[in-house]
PDB file of C-alpha atoms in Angstrom:
ATOM      1  CA  UNK M  21       0.000   0.000   0.000  1.00  0.00           C
ATOM      2  CA  UNK M  22       1.272   3.467  -0.860  1.00  0.00           C
ATOM      3  CA  UNK M  23       1.510   6.036   1.857  1.00  0.00           C
ATOM      4  CA  UNK M  24       3.544   8.070   4.303  1.00  0.00           C
ATOM      5  CA  UNK M  25       5.066   6.614   7.430  1.00  0.00           C
ATOM      6  CA  UNK M  26       6.296   8.562  10.418  1.00  0.00           C
ATOM      7  CA  UNK M  27       8.198   7.073  13.283  1.00  0.00           C
ATOM      8  CA  UNK M  28       8.037   6.887  16.167  1.00  0.00           C
ATOM      9  CA  UNK M  29       4.437   7.689  17.088  1.00  0.00           C
ATOM     10  CA  UNK M  30       5.491   9.060  20.493  1.00  0.00           C
ATOM     11  CA  UNK M  31       8.891  10.495  21.365  1.00  0.00           C
ATOM     12  CA  UNK M  32      10.192  11.720  24.706  1.00  0.00           C
ATOM     13  CA  UNK M  33      13.384  13.729  25.120  1.00  0.00           C
ATOM     14  CA  UNK M  34      15.159  15.747  27.739  1.00  0.00           C
ATOM     15  CA  UNK M  35      15.638  19.445  27.210  1.00  0.00           C
ATOM     16  CA  UNK M  36      18.915  20.225  25.447  1.00  0.00           C
ATOM     17  CA  UNK M  37      18.949  17.093  23.296  1.00  0.00           C
ATOM     18  CA  UNK M  38      18.567  17.058  19.532  1.00  0.00           C
ATOM     19  CA  UNK M  39      16.023  14.614  18.156  1.00  0.00           C
ATOM     20  CA  UNK M  40      15.299  13.425  14.591  1.00  0.00           C
ATOM     21  CA  UNK M  41      11.813  12.566  13.359  1.00  0.00           C
ATOM     22  CA  UNK M  42      11.516  10.171  10.466  1.00  0.00           C
ATOM     23  CA  UNK M  43       9.270  10.621   7.411  1.00  0.00           C
ATOM     24  CA  UNK M  44       9.196   8.138   4.529  1.00  0.00           C
ATOM     25  CA  UNK M  45       6.870   8.030   1.502  1.00  0.00           C
ATOM     26  CA  UNK M  46       6.443   5.486  -1.284  1.00  0.00           C
ATOM     27  CA  UNK M  47       4.060   7.601  -3.361  1.00  0.00           C
ATOM     28  CA  UNK M  48       6.816   8.800  -5.710  1.00  0.00           C
ATOM     29  CA  UNK M  49       6.010  12.406  -4.841  1.00  0.00           C
ATOM     30  CA  UNK M  50       8.619  15.098  -5.405  1.00  0.00           C
ATOM     31  CA  UNK M  51       7.309  17.584  -2.831  1.00  0.00           C
ATOM     32  CA  UNK M  52       7.387  16.953   0.911  1.00  0.00           C
ATOM     33  CA  UNK M  53       6.418  19.095   3.895  1.00  0.00           C
ATOM     34  CA  UNK M  54       6.859  19.280   7.666  1.00  0.00           C
ATOM     35  CA  UNK M  55       4.229  20.921   9.854  1.00  0.00           C
ATOM     36  CA  UNK M  56       3.842  21.554  13.529  1.00  0.00           C
ATOM     37  CA  UNK M  57       0.443  21.478  15.259  1.00  0.00           C
ATOM     38  CA  UNK M  58      -0.164  22.827  18.754  1.00  0.00           C
ATOM     39  CA  UNK M  59      -3.375  22.199  20.732  1.00  0.00           C
ATOM     40  CA  UNK M  60      -6.315  24.142  19.356  1.00  0.00           C
ATOM     41  CA  UNK M  61      -4.248  25.627  16.534  1.00  0.00           C
ATOM     42  CA  UNK M  62      -3.933  25.082  12.838  1.00  0.00           C
ATOM     43  CA  UNK M  63      -0.889  23.659  11.089  1.00  0.00           C
ATOM     44  CA  UNK M  64       2.238  25.775  10.745  1.00  0.00           C
ATOM     45  CA  UNK M  65       4.832  25.049   8.075  1.00  0.00           C
ATOM     46  CA  UNK M  66       8.360  24.292   9.264  1.00  0.00           C
ATOM     47  CA  UNK M  67      10.224  23.261   6.083  1.00  0.00           C
ATOM     48  CA  UNK M  68       9.304  22.030   2.635  1.00  0.00           C
ATOM     49  CA  UNK M  69      11.126  20.458  -0.264  1.00  0.00           C
ATOM     50  CA  UNK M  70      10.124  20.513  -3.928  1.00  0.00           C
ATOM     51  CA  UNK M  71      12.836  18.146  -5.093  1.00  0.00           C
ATOM     52  CA  UNK M  72      15.742  16.053  -3.861  1.00  0.00           C
ATOM     53  CA  UNK M  73      18.698  18.044  -2.467  1.00  0.00           C
ATOM     54  CA  UNK M  74      16.607  21.223  -2.210  1.00  0.00           C
ATOM     55  CA  UNK M  75      14.447  22.594   0.604  1.00  0.00           C
ATOM     56  CA  UNK M  76      13.030  25.919   1.789  1.00  0.00           C
ATOM     57  CA  UNK M  77      12.231  27.387   5.174  1.00  0.00           C
ATOM     58  CA  UNK M  78       8.625  27.679   6.145  1.00  0.00           C
ATOM     59  CA  UNK M  79       7.092  30.099   8.616  1.00  0.00           C
ATOM     60  CA  UNK M  80       8.644  28.641  11.790  1.00  0.00           C
ATOM     61  CA  UNK M  81      12.011  27.140  10.722  1.00  0.00           C
ATOM     62  CA  UNK M  82      14.081  28.458  13.639  1.00  0.00           C
ATOM     63  CA  UNK M  83      15.430  25.620  15.772  1.00  0.00           C
ATOM     64  CA  UNK M  84      14.740  22.969  13.130  1.00  0.00           C
ATOM     65  CA  UNK M  85      16.800  21.423  10.335  1.00  0.00           C
ATOM     66  CA  UNK M  86      16.034  19.030   7.469  1.00  0.00           C
ATOM     67  CA  UNK M  87      17.742  17.059   4.730  1.00  0.00           C
ATOM     68  CA  UNK M  88      16.456  15.641   1.448  1.00  0.00           C
ATOM     69  CA  UNK M  89      19.043  13.195   0.168  1.00  0.00           C
ATOM     70  CA  UNK M  90      16.501  10.721  -1.195  1.00  0.00           C
ATOM     71  CA  UNK M  91      13.134  11.265  -2.838  1.00  0.00           C
ATOM     72  CA  UNK M  92      11.456   8.944  -0.351  1.00  0.00           C
ATOM     73  CA  UNK M  93      12.839  10.468   2.837  1.00  0.00           C
ATOM     74  CA  UNK M  94      12.584  13.890   4.525  1.00  0.00           C
ATOM     75  CA  UNK M  95      13.824  13.679   8.150  1.00  0.00           C
ATOM     76  CA  UNK M  96      13.309  16.589  10.547  1.00  0.00           C
ATOM     77  CA  UNK M  97      15.766  17.366  13.344  1.00  0.00           C
ATOM     78  CA  UNK M  98      14.488  19.331  16.306  1.00  0.00           C
ATOM     79  CA  UNK M  99      17.524  21.009  17.808  1.00  0.00           C
ATOM     80  CA  UNK M 100      18.149  22.266  21.314  1.00  0.00           C
ATOM     81  CA  UNK M 101      17.728  25.780  19.921  1.00  0.00           C
ATOM     82  CA  UNK M 102      13.982  25.241  19.480  1.00  0.00           C
ATOM     83  CA  UNK M 103      12.508  27.003  22.492  1.00  0.00           C
ATOM     84  CA  UNK M 104       9.223  25.137  22.734  1.00  0.00           C
ATOM     85  CA  UNK M 105       9.560  21.812  20.899  1.00  0.00           C
ATOM     86  CA  UNK M 106       6.714  19.895  22.531  1.00  0.00           C
ATOM     87  CA  UNK M 107       4.095  19.506  19.796  1.00  0.00           C
ATOM     88  CA  UNK M 108       2.489  17.171  17.258  1.00  0.00           C
ATOM     89  CA  UNK M 109       4.596  16.957  14.083  1.00  0.00           C
ATOM     90  CA  UNK M 110       3.058  16.041  10.741  1.00  0.00           C
ATOM     91  CA  UNK M 111       4.796  15.119   7.510  1.00  0.00           C
ATOM     92  CA  UNK M 112       3.081  15.387   4.125  1.00  0.00           C
ATOM     93  CA  UNK M 113       3.801  14.932   0.450  1.00  0.00           C
ATOM     94  CA  UNK M 114       2.123  16.382  -2.616  1.00  0.00           C
ATOM     95  CA  UNK M 115       1.310  14.944  -6.005  1.00  0.00           C
ATOM     96  CA  UNK M 116       3.109  16.425  -9.017  1.00  0.00           C
ATOM     97  CA  UNK M 117       1.948  19.873 -10.037  1.00  0.00           C
ATOM     98  CA  UNK M 118      -1.016  21.218  -8.072  1.00  0.00           C
ATOM     99  CA  UNK M 119      -2.093  17.827  -6.873  1.00  0.00           C
ATOM    100  CA  UNK M 120      -3.411  16.447  -3.661  1.00  0.00           C
ATOM    101  CA  UNK M 121      -1.477  16.622  -0.399  1.00  0.00           C
ATOM    102  CA  UNK M 122      -1.265  13.458   1.715  1.00  0.00           C
ATOM    103  CA  UNK M 123      -0.334  13.231   5.393  1.00  0.00           C
ATOM    104  CA  UNK M 124       1.416  10.750   7.614  1.00  0.00           C
ATOM    105  CA  UNK M 125       0.025   9.703  11.026  1.00  0.00           C
ATOM    106  CA  UNK M 126       2.194  12.183  12.954  1.00  0.00           C
ATOM    107  CA  UNK M 127       4.757  12.050  15.754  1.00  0.00           C
ATOM    108  CA  UNK M 128       3.956  13.478  19.169  1.00  0.00           C
ATOM    109  CA  UNK M 129       7.142  14.900  20.691  1.00  0.00           C
ATOM    110  CA  UNK M 130       7.358  15.698  24.392  1.00  0.00           C
ATOM    111  CA  UNK M 131      10.413  17.483  25.740  1.00  0.00           C
ATOM    112  CA  UNK M 132      10.835  17.831  29.502  1.00  0.00           C
TER     113      UNK M 132
ATOM    114  CA  UNK H  14       0.338  37.469   3.083  1.00  0.00           C
ATOM    115  CA  UNK H  15      -2.303  34.781   2.703  1.00  0.00           C
ATOM    116  CA  UNK H  16      -4.618  34.268   5.655  1.00  0.00           C
ATOM    117  CA  UNK H  17      -7.174  31.484   5.876  1.00  0.00           C
ATOM    118  CA  UNK H  18     -10.101  31.672   8.277  1.00  0.00           C
ATOM    119  CA  UNK H  19     -12.659  29.021   9.153  1.00  0.00           C
ATOM    120  CA  UNK H  20     -16.024  29.770  10.656  1.00  0.00           C
ATOM    121  CA  UNK H  21     -17.489  28.510  12.901  1.00  0.00           C
ATOM    122  CA  UNK H  22     -14.701  27.276  15.164  1.00  0.00           C
ATOM    123  CA  UNK H  23     -17.010  24.632  16.615  1.00  0.00           C
ATOM    124  CA  UNK H  24     -20.378  23.205  15.647  1.00  0.00           C
ATOM    125  CA  UNK H  25     -22.709  20.734  17.307  1.00  0.00           C
ATOM    126  CA  UNK H  26     -25.668  19.354  15.335  1.00  0.00           C
ATOM    127  CA  UNK H  27     -28.180  16.492  15.655  1.00  0.00           C
ATOM    128  CA  UNK H  28     -27.738  13.483  13.397  1.00  0.00           C
ATOM    129  CA  UNK H  29     -29.310  13.832   9.959  1.00  0.00           C
ATOM    130  CA  UNK H  30     -28.810  17.558   9.545  1.00  0.00           C
ATOM    131  CA  UNK H  31     -27.250  19.049   6.445  1.00  0.00           C
ATOM    132  CA  UNK H  32     -24.481  21.460   7.332  1.00  0.00           C
ATOM    133  CA  UNK H  33     -22.086  23.953   5.792  1.00  0.00           C
ATOM    134  CA  UNK H  34     -18.534  24.702   6.878  1.00  0.00           C
ATOM    135  CA  UNK H  35     -16.923  27.907   5.688  1.00  0.00           C
ATOM    136  CA  UNK H  36     -13.361  28.736   4.633  1.00  0.00           C
ATOM    137  CA  UNK H  37     -12.225  32.243   3.656  1.00  0.00           C
ATOM    138  CA  UNK H  38      -8.893  33.275   2.159  1.00  0.00           C
ATOM    139  CA  UNK H  39      -7.471  36.743   1.595  1.00  0.00           C
ATOM    140  CA  UNK H  40      -5.372  36.192  -1.550  1.00  0.00           C
ATOM    141  CA  UNK H  41      -7.298  34.838  -4.527  1.00  0.00           C
ATOM    142  CA  UNK H  42      -4.079  33.824  -6.350  1.00  0.00           C
ATOM    143  CA  UNK H  43      -4.240  30.185  -5.313  1.00  0.00           C
ATOM    144  CA  UNK H  44      -3.528  27.009  -7.264  1.00  0.00           C
ATOM    145  CA  UNK H  45      -6.005  24.892  -5.363  1.00  0.00           C
ATOM    146  CA  UNK H  46      -7.922  24.496  -2.135  1.00  0.00           C
ATOM    147  CA  UNK H  47      -8.063  21.238  -0.221  1.00  0.00           C
ATOM    148  CA  UNK H  48     -10.405  20.088   2.555  1.00  0.00           C
ATOM    149  CA  UNK H  49      -9.201  17.668   5.216  1.00  0.00           C
ATOM    150  CA  UNK H  50     -10.614  15.780   8.152  1.00  0.00           C
ATOM    151  CA  UNK H  51      -8.617  15.213  11.345  1.00  0.00           C
ATOM    152  CA  UNK H  52      -9.611  12.812  14.104  1.00  0.00           C
ATOM    153  CA  UNK H  53      -8.132  13.410  17.594  1.00  0.00           C
ATOM    154  CA  UNK H  54      -4.442  12.504  17.751  1.00  0.00           C
ATOM    155  CA  UNK H  55      -4.317  11.476  14.098  1.00  0.00           C
ATOM    156  CA  UNK H  56      -2.944  12.800  10.850  1.00  0.00           C
ATOM    157  CA  UNK H  57      -5.056  14.592   8.247  1.00  0.00           C
ATOM    158  CA  UNK H  58      -7.209  12.719   5.745  1.00  0.00           C
ATOM    159  CA  UNK H  59      -7.845  14.402   2.411  1.00  0.00           C
ATOM    160  CA  UNK H  60     -11.548  14.828   1.605  1.00  0.00           C
ATOM    161  CA  UNK H  61     -11.732  16.973  -1.514  1.00  0.00           C
ATOM    162  CA  UNK H  62      -9.368  18.961  -3.715  1.00  0.00           C
ATOM    163  CA  UNK H  63     -10.626  21.831  -5.872  1.00  0.00           C
ATOM    164  CA  UNK H  64      -8.295  23.217  -8.522  1.00  0.00           C
ATOM    165  CA  UNK H  65      -8.373  26.972  -9.079  1.00  0.00           C
ATOM    166  CA  UNK H  66     -10.161  26.501 -12.427  1.00  0.00           C
ATOM    167  CA  UNK H  67     -12.943  24.411 -10.870  1.00  0.00           C
ATOM    168  CA  UNK H  68     -16.090  25.539  -9.065  1.00  0.00           C
ATOM    169  CA  UNK H  69     -16.904  22.412  -7.074  1.00  0.00           C
ATOM    170  CA  UNK H  70     -16.069  18.816  -6.299  1.00  0.00           C
ATOM    171  CA  UNK H  71     -18.244  16.059  -4.896  1.00  0.00           C
ATOM    172  CA  UNK H  72     -17.506  12.828  -3.063  1.00  0.00           C
ATOM    173  CA  UNK H  73     -20.392  10.879  -1.607  1.00  0.00           C
ATOM    174  CA  UNK H  74     -22.201  13.064   0.941  1.00  0.00           C
ATOM    175  CA  UNK H  75     -19.568  15.789   0.656  1.00  0.00           C
ATOM    176  CA  UNK H  76     -19.605  18.720  -1.743  1.00  0.00           C
ATOM    177  CA  UNK H  77     -17.010  21.494  -1.776  1.00  0.00           C
ATOM    178  CA  UNK H  78     -17.322  24.729  -3.717  1.00  0.00           C
ATOM    179  CA  UNK H  79     -14.775  27.390  -4.563  1.00  0.00           C
ATOM    180  CA  UNK H  80     -15.350  31.050  -5.388  1.00  0.00           C
ATOM    181  CA  UNK H  81     -11.964  32.649  -5.951  1.00  0.00           C
ATOM    182  CA  UNK H  82     -13.364  36.102  -6.648  1.00  0.00           C
ATOM    183  CA  UNK H  83     -14.919  36.314  -3.196  1.00  0.00           C
ATOM    184  CA  UNK H  84     -12.165  34.326  -1.478  1.00  0.00           C
ATOM    185  CA  UNK H  85     -14.487  31.641  -0.178  1.00  0.00           C
ATOM    186  CA  UNK H  86     -14.889  27.902  -0.128  1.00  0.00           C
ATOM    187  CA  UNK H  87     -17.643  25.901   1.517  1.00  0.00           C
ATOM    188  CA  UNK H  88     -17.838  22.253   2.501  1.00  0.00           C
ATOM    189  CA  UNK H  89     -21.353  20.881   2.476  1.00  0.00           C
ATOM    190  CA  UNK H  90     -22.052  17.686   4.417  1.00  0.00           C
ATOM    191  CA  UNK H  91     -25.389  16.038   3.689  1.00  0.00           C
ATOM    192  CA  UNK H  92     -27.295  13.908   6.185  1.00  0.00           C
ATOM    193  CA  UNK H  93     -24.656  14.145   8.909  1.00  0.00           C
ATOM    194  CA  UNK H  94     -23.775  11.062  10.965  1.00  0.00           C
ATOM    195  CA  UNK H  95     -22.004  10.631  14.337  1.00  0.00           C
ATOM    196  CA  UNK H  96     -19.035   9.221  12.410  1.00  0.00           C
ATOM    197  CA  UNK H  97     -18.618  12.636  10.778  1.00  0.00           C
ATOM    198  CA  UNK H  98     -17.524  14.071  14.138  1.00  0.00           C
ATOM    199  CA  UNK H  99     -13.992  15.401  13.668  1.00  0.00           C
ATOM    200  CA  UNK H 100     -12.097  18.618  12.978  1.00  0.00           C
ATOM    201  CA  UNK H 101     -12.335  19.857   9.404  1.00  0.00           C
ATOM    202  CA  UNK H 102      -9.491  21.927   7.973  1.00  0.00           C
ATOM    203  CA  UNK H 103      -9.106  23.778   4.704  1.00  0.00           C
ATOM    204  CA  UNK H 104      -5.783  24.676   3.094  1.00  0.00           C
ATOM    205  CA  UNK H 105      -4.936  26.955   0.169  1.00  0.00           C
ATOM    206  CA  UNK H 106      -1.921  26.294  -2.058  1.00  0.00           C
ATOM    207  CA  UNK H 107      -0.230  29.529  -3.092  1.00  0.00           C
ATOM    208  CA  UNK H 108       2.434  30.665  -5.542  1.00  0.00           C
ATOM    209  CA  UNK H 109       5.433  29.473  -3.527  1.00  0.00           C
ATOM    210  CA  UNK H 110       3.934  25.979  -3.262  1.00  0.00           C
ATOM    211  CA  UNK H 111       3.250  26.579   0.413  1.00  0.00           C
ATOM    212  CA  UNK H 112      -0.075  25.569   1.925  1.00  0.00           C
ATOM    213  CA  UNK H 113      -1.765  27.941   4.342  1.00  0.00           C
ATOM    214  CA  UNK H 114      -4.158  26.213   6.710  1.00  0.00           C
ATOM    215  CA  UNK H 115      -7.193  27.494   8.536  1.00  0.00           C
ATOM    216  CA  UNK H 116      -7.539  26.734  12.239  1.00  0.00           C
ATOM    217  CA  UNK H 117     -10.359  24.295  11.610  1.00  0.00           C
ATOM    218  CA  UNK H 118     -13.983  23.687  12.518  1.00  0.00           C
ATOM    219  CA  UNK H 119     -14.574  21.149  15.276  1.00  0.00           C
ATOM    220  CA  UNK H 120     -17.756  19.246  14.389  1.00  0.00           C
ATOM    221  CA  UNK H 121     -19.784  17.095  16.740  1.00  0.00           C
ATOM    222  CA  UNK H 122     -22.772  15.168  15.381  1.00  0.00           C
ATOM    223  CA  UNK H 123     -25.090  13.990  18.128  1.00  0.00           C
ATOM    224  CA  UNK H 124     -26.861  10.620  17.836  1.00  0.00           C
TER     225      UNK H 124
END
């Protein structure tokens, strides 16, 4: 079955540690996105990538980093510089052109 | 800067009612508008995608319309069921291939 996988589902870290969230897709989509969702709020864009080896900052990129070495994979690193990292993180990919956007199941990160 | 607003923020209706969810956007230069459903603690599920050249799309009991000139989209749900209870989000795709999301409408359908 084609889709987007995110792992792990729940992640716990101590303050000051970097953590990497995994996102893999087998939909053969060029574009991939990372969003952050806080309780009662809409989705905010962290980073997005239109093609392998290229990515752009979204609206809240500070304290985050990404890589896009393979078409299928778009990992997100939450660094210790992110002031309030506890949130629900969602990865998505988009069909070629102006096509449909598909989401993974999300990773809930808790930093204490 | 594109802003997307969804009204109402929350809605509670008895089973069987037809209902309309609203999505407004400030910049009409969009490529498409997509409606999603989100269940608590889950990812988003795509419901309908309307390209900028289209006026509406239908899937089962769902119908979405798009009026770019007025900056509005509506999601119509016919004969609502308790299983329709979820948060509904709209998102507009703009010129930089970034999606801007509304904050959602939290729907509860009472049995």
